[in-house]
Short mmCIF file of C-alpha atoms in Angstrom, two decimals:
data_model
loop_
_atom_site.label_atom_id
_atom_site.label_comp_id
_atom_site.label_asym_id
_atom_site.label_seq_id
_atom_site.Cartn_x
_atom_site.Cartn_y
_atom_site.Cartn_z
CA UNK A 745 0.00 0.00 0.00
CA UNK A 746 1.84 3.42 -0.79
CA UNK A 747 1.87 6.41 1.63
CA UNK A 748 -1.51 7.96 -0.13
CA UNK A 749 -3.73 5.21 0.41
CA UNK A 750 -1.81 4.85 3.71
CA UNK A 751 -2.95 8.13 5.01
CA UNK A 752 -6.70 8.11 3.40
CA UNK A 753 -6.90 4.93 5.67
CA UNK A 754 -5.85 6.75 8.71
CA UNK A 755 -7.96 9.65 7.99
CA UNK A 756 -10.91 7.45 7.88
CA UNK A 757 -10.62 6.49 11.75
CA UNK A 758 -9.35 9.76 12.74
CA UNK A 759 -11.28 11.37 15.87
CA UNK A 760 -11.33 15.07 14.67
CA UNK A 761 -12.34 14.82 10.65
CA UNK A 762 -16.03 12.44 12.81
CA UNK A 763 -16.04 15.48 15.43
CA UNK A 764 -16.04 18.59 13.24
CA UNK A 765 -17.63 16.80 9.70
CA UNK A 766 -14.00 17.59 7.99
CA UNK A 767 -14.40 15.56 4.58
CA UNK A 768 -11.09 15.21 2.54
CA UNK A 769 -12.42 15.96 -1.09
CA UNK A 770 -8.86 15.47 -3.57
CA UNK A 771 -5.75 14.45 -2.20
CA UNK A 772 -2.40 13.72 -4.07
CA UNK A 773 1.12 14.17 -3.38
CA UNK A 774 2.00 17.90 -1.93
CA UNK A 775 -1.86 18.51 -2.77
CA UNK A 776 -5.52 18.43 -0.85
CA UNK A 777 -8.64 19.44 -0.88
CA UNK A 778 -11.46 19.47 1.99
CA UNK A 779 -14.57 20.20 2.79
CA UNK A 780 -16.77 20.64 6.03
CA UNK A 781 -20.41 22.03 6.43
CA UNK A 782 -21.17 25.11 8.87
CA UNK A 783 -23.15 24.35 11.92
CA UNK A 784 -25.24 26.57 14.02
CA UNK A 785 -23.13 24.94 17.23
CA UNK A 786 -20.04 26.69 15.42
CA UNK A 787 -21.28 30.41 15.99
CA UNK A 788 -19.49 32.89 18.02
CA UNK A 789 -20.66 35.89 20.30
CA UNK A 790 -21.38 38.07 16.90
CA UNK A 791 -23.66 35.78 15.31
CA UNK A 792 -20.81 34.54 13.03
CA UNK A 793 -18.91 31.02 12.50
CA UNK A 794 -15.83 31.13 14.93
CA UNK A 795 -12.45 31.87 13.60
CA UNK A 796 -10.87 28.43 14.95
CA UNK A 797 -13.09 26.41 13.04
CA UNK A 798 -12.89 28.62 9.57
CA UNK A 799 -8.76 27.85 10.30
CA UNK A 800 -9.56 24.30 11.52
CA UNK A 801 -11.20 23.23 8.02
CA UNK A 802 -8.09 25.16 6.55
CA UNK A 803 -5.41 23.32 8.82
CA UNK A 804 -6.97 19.88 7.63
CA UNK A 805 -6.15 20.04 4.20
CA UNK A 806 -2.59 21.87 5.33
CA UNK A 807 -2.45 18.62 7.32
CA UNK A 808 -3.22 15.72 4.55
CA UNK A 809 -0.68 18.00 2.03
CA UNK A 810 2.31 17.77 4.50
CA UNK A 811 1.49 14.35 5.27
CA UNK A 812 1.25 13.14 1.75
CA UNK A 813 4.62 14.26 1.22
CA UNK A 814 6.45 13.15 4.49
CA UNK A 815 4.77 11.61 7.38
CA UNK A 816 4.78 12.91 10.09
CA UNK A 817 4.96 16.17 8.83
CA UNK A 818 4.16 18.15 12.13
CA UNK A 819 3.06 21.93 11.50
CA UNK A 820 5.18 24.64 13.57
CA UNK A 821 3.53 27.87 12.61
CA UNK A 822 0.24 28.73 10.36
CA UNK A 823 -0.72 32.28 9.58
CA UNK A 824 -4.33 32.90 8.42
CA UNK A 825 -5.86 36.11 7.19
CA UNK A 826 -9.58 36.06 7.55
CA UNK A 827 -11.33 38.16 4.29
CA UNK A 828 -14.80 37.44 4.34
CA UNK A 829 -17.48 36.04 7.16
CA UNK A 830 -19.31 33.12 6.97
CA UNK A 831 -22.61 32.00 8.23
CA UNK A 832 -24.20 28.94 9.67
CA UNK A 833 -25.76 27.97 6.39
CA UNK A 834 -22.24 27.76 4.75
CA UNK A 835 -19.83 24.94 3.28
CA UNK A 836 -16.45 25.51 3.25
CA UNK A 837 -13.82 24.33 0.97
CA UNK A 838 -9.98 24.17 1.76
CA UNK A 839 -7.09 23.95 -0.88
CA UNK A 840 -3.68 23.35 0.37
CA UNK A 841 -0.71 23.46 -1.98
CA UNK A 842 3.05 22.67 -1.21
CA UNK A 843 5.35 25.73 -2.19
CA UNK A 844 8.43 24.36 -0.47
CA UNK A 845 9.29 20.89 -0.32
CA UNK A 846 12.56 20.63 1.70
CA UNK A 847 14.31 18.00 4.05
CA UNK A 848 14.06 20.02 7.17
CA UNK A 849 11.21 22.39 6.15
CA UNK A 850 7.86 22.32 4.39
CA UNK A 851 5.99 25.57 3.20
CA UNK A 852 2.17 25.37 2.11
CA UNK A 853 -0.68 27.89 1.35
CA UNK A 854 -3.92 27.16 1.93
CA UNK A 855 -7.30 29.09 0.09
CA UNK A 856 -10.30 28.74 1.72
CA UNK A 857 -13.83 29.27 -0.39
CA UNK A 858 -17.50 28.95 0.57
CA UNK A 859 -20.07 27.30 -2.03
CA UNK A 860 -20.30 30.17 -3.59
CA UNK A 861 -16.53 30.20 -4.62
CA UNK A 862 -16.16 33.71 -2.30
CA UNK A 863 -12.15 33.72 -0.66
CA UNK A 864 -13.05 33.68 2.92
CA UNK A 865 -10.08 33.19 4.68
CA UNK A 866 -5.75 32.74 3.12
CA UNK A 867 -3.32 30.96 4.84
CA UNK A 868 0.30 30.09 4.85
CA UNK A 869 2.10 27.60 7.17
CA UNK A 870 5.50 25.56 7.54
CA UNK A 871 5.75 22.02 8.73
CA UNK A 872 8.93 20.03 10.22
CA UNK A 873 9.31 16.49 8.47
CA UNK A 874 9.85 14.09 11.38
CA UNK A 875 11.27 11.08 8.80
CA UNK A 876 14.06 9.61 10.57
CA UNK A 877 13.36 11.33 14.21
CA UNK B 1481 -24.82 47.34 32.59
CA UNK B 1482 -21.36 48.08 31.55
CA UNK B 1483 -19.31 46.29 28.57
CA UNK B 1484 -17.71 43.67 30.47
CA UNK B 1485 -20.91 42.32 31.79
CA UNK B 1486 -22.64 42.31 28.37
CA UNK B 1487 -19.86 40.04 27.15
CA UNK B 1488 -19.60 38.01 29.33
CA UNK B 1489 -23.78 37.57 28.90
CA UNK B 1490 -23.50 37.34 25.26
CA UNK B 1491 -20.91 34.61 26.38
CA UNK B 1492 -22.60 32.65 28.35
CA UNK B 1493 -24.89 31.57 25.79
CA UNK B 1494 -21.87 31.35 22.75
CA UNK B 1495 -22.67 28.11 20.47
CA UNK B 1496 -18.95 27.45 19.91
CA UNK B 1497 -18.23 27.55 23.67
CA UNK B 1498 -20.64 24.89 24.56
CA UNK B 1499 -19.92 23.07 21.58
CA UNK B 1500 -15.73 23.19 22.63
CA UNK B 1501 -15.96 23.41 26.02
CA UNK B 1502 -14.29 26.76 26.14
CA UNK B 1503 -14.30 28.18 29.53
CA UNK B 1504 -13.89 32.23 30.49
CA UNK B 1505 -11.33 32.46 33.30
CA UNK B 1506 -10.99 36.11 33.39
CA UNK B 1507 -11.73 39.09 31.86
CA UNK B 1508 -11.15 42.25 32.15
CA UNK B 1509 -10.84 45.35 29.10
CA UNK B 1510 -8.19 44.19 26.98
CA UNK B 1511 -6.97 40.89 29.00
CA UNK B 1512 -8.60 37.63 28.55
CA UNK B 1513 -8.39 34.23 29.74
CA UNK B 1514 -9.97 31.09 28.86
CA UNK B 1515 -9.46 27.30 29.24
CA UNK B 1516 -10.61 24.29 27.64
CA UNK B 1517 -10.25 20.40 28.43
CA UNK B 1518 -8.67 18.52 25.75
CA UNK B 1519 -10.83 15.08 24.66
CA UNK B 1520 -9.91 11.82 22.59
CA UNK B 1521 -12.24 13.76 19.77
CA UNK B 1522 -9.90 16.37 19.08
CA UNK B 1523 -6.98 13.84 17.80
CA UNK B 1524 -5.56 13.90 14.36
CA UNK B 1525 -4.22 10.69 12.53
CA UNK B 1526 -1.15 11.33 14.02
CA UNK B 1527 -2.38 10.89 18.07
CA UNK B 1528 -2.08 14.31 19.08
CA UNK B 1529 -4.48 17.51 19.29
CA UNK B 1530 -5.27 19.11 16.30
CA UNK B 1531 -3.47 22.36 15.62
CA UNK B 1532 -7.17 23.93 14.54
CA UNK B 1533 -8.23 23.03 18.67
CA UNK B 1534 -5.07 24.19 20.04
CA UNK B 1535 -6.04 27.63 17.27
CA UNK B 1536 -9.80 27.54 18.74
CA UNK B 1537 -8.50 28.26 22.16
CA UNK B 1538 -5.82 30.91 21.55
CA UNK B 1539 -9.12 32.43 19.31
CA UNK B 1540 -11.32 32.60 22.07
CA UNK B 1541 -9.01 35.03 24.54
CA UNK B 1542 -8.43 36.22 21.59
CA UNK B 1543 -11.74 37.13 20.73
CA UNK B 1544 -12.97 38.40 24.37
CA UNK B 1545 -10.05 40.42 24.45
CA UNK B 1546 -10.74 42.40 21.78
CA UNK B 1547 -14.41 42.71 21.56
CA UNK B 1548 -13.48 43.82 25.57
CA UNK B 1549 -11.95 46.89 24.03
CA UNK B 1550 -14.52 47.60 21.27
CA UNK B 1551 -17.71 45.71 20.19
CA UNK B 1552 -17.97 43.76 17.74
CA UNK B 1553 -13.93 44.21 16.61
CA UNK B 1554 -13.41 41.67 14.58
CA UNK B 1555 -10.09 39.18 13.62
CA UNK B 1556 -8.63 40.08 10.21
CA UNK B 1557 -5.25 37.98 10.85
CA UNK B 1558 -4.35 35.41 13.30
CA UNK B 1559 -0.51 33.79 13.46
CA UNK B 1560 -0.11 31.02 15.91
CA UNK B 1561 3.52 29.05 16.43
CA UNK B 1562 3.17 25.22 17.69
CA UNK B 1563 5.73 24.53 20.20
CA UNK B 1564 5.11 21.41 21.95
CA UNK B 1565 2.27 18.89 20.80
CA UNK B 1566 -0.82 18.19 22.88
CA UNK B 1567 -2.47 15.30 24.14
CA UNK B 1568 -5.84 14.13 24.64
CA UNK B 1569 -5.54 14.50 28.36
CA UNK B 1570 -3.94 17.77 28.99
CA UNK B 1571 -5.92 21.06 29.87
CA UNK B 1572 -4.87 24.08 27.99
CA UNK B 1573 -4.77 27.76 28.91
CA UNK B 1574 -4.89 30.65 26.62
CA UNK B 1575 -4.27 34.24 27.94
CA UNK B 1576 -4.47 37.27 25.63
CA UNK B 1577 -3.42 40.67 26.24
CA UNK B 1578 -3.77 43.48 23.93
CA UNK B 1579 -0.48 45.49 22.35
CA UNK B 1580 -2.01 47.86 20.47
CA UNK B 1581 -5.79 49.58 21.00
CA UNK B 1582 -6.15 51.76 17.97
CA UNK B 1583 -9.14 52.93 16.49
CA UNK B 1584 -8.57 51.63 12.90
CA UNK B 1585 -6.15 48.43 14.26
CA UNK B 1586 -6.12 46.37 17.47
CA UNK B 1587 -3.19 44.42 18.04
CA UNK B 1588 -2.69 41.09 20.57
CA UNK B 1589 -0.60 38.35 21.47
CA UNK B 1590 -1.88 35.08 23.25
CA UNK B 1591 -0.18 32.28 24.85
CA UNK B 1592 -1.16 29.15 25.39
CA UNK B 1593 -0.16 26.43 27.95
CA UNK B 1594 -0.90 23.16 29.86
CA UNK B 1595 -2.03 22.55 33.08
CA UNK B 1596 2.40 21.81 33.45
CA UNK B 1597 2.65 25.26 32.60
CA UNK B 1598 4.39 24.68 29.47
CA UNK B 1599 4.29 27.17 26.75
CA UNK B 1600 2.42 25.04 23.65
CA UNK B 1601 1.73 27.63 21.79
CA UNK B 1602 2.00 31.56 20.68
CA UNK B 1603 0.03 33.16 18.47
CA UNK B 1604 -0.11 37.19 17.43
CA UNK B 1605 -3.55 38.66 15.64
CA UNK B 1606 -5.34 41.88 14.31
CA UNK B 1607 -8.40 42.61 14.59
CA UNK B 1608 -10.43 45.65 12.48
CA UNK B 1609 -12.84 47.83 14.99
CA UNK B 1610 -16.25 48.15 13.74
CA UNK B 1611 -17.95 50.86 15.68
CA UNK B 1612 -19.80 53.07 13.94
CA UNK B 1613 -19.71 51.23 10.99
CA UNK C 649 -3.33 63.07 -12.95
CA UNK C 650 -4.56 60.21 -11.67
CA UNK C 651 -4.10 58.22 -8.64
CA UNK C 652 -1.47 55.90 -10.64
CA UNK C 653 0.49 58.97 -12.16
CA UNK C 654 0.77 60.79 -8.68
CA UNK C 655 1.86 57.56 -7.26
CA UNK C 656 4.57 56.75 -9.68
CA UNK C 657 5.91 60.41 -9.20
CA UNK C 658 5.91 60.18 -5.76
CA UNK C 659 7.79 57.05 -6.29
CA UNK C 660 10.22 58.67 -8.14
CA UNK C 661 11.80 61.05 -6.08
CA UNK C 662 11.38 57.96 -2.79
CA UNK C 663 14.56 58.25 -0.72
CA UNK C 664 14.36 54.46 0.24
CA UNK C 665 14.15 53.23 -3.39
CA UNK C 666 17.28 55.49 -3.96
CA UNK C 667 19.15 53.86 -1.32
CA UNK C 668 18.40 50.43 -2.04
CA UNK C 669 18.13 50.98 -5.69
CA UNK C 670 14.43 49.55 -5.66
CA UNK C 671 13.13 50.15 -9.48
CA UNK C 672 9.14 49.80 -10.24
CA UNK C 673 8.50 47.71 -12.98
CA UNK C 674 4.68 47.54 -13.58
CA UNK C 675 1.92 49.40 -11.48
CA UNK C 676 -2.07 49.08 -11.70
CA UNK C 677 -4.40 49.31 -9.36
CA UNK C 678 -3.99 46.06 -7.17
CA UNK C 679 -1.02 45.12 -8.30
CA UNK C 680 2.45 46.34 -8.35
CA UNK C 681 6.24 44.75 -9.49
CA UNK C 682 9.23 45.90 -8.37
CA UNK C 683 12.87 44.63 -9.08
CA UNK C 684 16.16 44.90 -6.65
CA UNK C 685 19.86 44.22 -7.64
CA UNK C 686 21.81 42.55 -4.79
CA UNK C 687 25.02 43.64 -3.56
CA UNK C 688 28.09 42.47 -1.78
CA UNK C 689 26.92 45.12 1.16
CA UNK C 690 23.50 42.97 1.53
CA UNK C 691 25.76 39.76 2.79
CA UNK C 692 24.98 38.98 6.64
CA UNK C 693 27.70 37.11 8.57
CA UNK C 694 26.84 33.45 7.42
CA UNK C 695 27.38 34.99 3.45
CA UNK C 696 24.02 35.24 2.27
CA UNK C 697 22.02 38.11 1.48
CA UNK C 698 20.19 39.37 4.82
CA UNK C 699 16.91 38.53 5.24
CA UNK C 700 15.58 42.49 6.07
CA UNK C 701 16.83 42.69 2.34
CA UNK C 702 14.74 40.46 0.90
CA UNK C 703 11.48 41.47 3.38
CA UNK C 704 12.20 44.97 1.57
CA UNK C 705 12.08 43.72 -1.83
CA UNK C 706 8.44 42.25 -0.87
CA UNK C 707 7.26 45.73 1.03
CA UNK C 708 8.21 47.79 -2.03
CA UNK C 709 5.57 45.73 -4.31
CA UNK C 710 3.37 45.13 -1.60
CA UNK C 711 3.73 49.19 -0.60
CA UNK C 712 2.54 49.98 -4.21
CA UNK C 713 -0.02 48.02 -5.11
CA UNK C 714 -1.75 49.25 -1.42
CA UNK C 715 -1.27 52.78 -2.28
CA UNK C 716 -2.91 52.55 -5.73
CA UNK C 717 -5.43 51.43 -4.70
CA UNK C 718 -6.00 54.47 -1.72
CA UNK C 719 -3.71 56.61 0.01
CA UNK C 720 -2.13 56.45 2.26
CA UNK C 721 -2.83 52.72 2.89
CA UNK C 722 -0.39 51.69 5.46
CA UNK C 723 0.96 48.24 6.23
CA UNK C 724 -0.11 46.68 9.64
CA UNK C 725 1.36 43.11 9.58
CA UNK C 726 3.58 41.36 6.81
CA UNK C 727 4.77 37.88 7.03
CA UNK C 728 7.47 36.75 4.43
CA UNK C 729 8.41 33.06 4.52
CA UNK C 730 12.01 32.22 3.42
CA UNK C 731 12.11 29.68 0.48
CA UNK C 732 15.27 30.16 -0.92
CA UNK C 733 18.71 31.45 -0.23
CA UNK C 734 19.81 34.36 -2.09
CA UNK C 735 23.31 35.47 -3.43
CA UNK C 736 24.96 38.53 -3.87
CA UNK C 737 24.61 38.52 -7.58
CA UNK C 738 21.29 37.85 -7.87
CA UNK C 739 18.71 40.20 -8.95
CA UNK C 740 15.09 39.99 -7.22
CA UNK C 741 12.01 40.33 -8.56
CA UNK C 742 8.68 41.08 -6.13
CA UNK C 743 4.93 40.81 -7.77
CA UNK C 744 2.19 42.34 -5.33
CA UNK C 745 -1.21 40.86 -6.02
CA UNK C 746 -4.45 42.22 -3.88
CA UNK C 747 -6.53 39.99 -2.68
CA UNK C 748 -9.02 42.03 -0.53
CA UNK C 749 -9.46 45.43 -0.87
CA UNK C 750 -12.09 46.15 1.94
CA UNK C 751 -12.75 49.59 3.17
CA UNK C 752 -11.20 49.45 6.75
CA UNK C 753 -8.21 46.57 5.83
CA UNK C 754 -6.87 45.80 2.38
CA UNK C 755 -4.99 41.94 1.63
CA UNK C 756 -3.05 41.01 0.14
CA UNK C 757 -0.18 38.63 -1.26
CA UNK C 758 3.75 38.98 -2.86
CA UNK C 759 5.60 36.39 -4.26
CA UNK C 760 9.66 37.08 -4.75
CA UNK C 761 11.48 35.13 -7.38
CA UNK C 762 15.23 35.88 -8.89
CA UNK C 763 16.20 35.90 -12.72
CA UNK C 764 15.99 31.90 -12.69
CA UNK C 765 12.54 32.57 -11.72
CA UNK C 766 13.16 30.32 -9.10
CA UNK C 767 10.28 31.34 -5.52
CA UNK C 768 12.62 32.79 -2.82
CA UNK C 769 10.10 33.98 -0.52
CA UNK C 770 6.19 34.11 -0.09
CA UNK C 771 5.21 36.75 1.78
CA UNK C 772 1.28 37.98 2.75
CA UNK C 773 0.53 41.45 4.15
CA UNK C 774 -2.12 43.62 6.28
CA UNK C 775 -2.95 47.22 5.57
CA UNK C 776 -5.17 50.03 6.80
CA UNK C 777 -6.54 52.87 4.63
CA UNK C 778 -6.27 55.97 6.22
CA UNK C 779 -9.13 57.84 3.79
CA UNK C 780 -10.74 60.73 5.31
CA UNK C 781 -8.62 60.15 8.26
CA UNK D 1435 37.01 30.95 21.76
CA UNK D 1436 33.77 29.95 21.78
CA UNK D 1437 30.31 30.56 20.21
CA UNK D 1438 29.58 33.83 20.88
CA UNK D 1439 32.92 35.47 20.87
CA UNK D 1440 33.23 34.04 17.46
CA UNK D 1441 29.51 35.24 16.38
CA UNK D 1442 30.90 38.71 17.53
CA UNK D 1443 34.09 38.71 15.39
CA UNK D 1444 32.01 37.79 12.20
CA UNK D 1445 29.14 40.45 12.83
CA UNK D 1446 32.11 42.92 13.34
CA UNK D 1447 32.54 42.32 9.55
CA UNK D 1448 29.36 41.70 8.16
CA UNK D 1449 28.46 44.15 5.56
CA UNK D 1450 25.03 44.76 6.01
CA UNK D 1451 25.72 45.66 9.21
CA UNK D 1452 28.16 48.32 8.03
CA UNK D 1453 25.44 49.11 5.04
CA UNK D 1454 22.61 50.13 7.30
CA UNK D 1455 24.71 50.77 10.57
CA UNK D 1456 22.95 48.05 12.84
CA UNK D 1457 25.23 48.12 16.33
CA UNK D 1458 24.74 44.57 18.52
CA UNK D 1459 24.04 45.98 21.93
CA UNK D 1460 23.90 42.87 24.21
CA UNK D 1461 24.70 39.19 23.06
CA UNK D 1462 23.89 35.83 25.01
CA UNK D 1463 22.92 32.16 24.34
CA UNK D 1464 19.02 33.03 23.01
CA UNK D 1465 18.96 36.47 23.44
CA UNK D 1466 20.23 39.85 21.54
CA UNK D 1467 19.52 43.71 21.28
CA UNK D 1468 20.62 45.90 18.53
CA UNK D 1469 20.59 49.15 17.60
CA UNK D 1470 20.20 51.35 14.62
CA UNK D 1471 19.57 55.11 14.03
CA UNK D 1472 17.06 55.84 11.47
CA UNK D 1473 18.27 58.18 8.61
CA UNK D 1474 16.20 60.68 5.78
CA UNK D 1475 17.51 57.97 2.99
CA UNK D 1476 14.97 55.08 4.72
CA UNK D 1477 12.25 57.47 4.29
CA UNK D 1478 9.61 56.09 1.88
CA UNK D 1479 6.70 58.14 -0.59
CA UNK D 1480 4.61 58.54 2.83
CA UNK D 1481 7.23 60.70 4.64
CA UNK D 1482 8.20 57.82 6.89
CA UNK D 1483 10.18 54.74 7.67
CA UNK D 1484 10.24 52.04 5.34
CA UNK D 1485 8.88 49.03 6.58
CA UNK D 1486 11.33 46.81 5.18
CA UNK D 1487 14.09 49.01 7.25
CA UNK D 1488 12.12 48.46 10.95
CA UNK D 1489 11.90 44.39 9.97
CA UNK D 1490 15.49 45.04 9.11
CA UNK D 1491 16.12 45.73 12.46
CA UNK D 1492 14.40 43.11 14.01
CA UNK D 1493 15.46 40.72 11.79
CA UNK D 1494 18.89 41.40 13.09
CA UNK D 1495 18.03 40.69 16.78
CA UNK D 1496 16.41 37.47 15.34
CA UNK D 1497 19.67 36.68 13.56
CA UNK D 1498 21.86 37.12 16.41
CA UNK D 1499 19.62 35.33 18.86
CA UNK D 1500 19.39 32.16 16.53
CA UNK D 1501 22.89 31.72 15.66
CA UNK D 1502 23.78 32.44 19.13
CA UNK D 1503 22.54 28.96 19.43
CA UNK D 1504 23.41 27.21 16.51
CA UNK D 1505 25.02 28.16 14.00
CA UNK D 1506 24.25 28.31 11.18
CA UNK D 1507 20.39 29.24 12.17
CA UNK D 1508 18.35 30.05 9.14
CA UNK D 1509 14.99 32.01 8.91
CA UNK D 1510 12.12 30.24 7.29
CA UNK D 1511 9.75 32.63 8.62
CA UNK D 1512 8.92 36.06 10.64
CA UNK D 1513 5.84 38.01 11.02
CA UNK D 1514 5.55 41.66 11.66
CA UNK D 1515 2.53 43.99 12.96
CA UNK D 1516 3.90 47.69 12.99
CA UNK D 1517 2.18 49.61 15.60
CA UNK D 1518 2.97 53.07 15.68
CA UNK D 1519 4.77 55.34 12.41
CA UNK D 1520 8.93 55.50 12.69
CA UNK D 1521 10.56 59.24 11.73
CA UNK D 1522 14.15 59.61 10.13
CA UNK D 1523 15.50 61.23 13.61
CA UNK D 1524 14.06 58.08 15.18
CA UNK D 1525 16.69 55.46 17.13
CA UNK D 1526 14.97 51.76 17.09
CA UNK D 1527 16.22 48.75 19.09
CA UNK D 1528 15.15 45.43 18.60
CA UNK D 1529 15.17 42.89 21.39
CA UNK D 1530 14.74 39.30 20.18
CA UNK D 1531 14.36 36.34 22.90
CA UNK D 1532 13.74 32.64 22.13
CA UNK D 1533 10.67 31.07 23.29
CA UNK D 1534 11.60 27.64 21.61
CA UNK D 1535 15.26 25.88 21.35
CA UNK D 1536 14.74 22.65 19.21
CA UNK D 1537 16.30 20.54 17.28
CA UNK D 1538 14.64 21.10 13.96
CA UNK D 1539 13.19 24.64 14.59
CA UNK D 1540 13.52 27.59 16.86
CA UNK D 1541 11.38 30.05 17.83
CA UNK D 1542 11.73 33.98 18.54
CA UNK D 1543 10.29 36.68 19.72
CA UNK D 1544 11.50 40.18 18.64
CA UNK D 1545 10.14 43.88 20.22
CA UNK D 1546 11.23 46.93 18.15
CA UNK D 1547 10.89 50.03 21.11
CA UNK D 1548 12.12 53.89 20.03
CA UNK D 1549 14.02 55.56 21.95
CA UNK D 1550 11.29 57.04 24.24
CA UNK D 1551 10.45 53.39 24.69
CA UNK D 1552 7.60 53.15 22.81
CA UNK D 1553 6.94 49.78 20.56
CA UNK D 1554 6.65 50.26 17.18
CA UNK D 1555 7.06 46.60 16.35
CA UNK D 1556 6.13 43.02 17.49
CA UNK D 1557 7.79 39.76 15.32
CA UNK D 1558 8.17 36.61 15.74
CA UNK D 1559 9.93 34.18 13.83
CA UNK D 1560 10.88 30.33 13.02
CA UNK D 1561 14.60 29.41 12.37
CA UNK D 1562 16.19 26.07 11.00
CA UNK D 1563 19.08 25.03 13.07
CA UNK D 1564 21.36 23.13 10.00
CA UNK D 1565 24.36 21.84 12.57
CA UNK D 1566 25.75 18.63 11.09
CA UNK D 1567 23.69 19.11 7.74
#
């Protein structure tokens, strides 16, 4: 079995993708796609879906794109810029794509759209490759 | 009833609170802190909390921090750095205190940690003031 | 004259571009490209050009293509990841592309590449326009 | 000698250091403060400091810092929010401590203050230690 199928197995048992409805859409080497529906239990104070979880759909593809190159690919820092707000009613989609591919260092940017193919949030992040710990 | 009290109201009955089990420790106008009980559900295919939990609680001081100052003042950019993985077991902390209170730019850095004390996380964010939009 | 023409003058008689011998290759509104020449007085101590060199490659495009679109529009955050290591006798090339241009906080994203065209740094910015400040 | 004596004697000949007149204030294992006096040449088409020139100086705390450590260090990554305008009879200094000695990746935190104290910066960064690459 090679290291794709490998981690679309593991992501089939894995506790946060049941919790939060994360669904991984397209995955290939240094490339995935996500998707998760909005829930009214994911609201904040302001009558608008939380931050975390509009970055938490984002970190999952981020996640299966470091992994599918290295595994485990562990992230160290993520930066997301949040551009438009998103509602209850919502799906989200995630698109992570590997810019850097190195030994010691992995760089990614991730776009994340709503069903109406609006940019809602952009994010960049760098991952440490753990092969050989 | 003054600002602090409305928030913390309006917090009391947050969906993404009950839903996460996010906790307010403390608040006060531009210092917040929160805390939130890790769970075998927040795992990712690797064993350890997902970076988007260990995001969602930095993004809820975060969030009380700033809409402490100004309300609503929302998050246009949030950078966090992962510096120790979590487990399913651990509590973690997130305390936010505000850098900058401008009236075009708020400015705040949060750090997280377990119930060891250890710094897992940091994160730095911006959020836009919306009063008298 | 429009906003472009005033900008580009402005630009013209910029003590910083002098110094650093920044040269503005393309402006529209939204986007800007700028190109940079290293030099041997760029090299830090491990004999590579300094990163604050290559950061200001980034801000010149990214400080364009904010201030066509409104000015001022000044930068609030800017986060540059390193891709690549950079030489003395390079030459650097920085495209600024907008990808929100809100009222209170414009987005937006600059990708530097030398004359192999190979990425040396990704870089996304923050700013606030100051109209009818 | 050992590592920082030796980090001393090459930043006494780097040449951006000469370039843009950055002076090392204070040097230890994880932590450095430098100095640099702003000029009319780093003014930019607003009528004030460039923002690559205040990362500049950060990025030179964050430099020392990390290859006070290891050497060499390398930046992948560094985020900056400027919070208040710089002037060209400004003096900056840029503190940089590190939150996060690893193996594989460092992490820093750098405050750029004026010299009436104020902060006109926050950073932080991610390094690559590359010993025995």
């Amino acid at each position: 079995m090679d290291g794709i199928e490998n981690l679309k197995q593991l992501g089939a048992n894995e506790p946060i993708a049941s919790f939060l409805g994360l669904r991984l859409v397209d995955l290939s080497p240094g490339y995935a796609r996500v998707s998760m529906k909005m829930k009214p239990e994911y609201l904040n104070f302001n009558g608008k879906v939380y931050g975390g979880i509009i970055a938490s759909v984002a970190d999952q593809a981020f996640a299966y794109a470091g992994n599918s190159l290295i595994m485990p690919n562990v992230a160290s820092q993520f930066n997301i810029h949040y551009l438009a707000a998103v509602d209850a009613t919502d799906e989200l989609f995630a698109e992570c794509t590997v810019l850097k591919k190195g030994k010691r260092m992995c760089m990614m940017e991730i776009k994340v759209t709503n069903q109406q193919n609006v940019l809602v949030a952009l994010a960049t992040g760098s991952t440490i490759p753990l092969i050989g710990r």
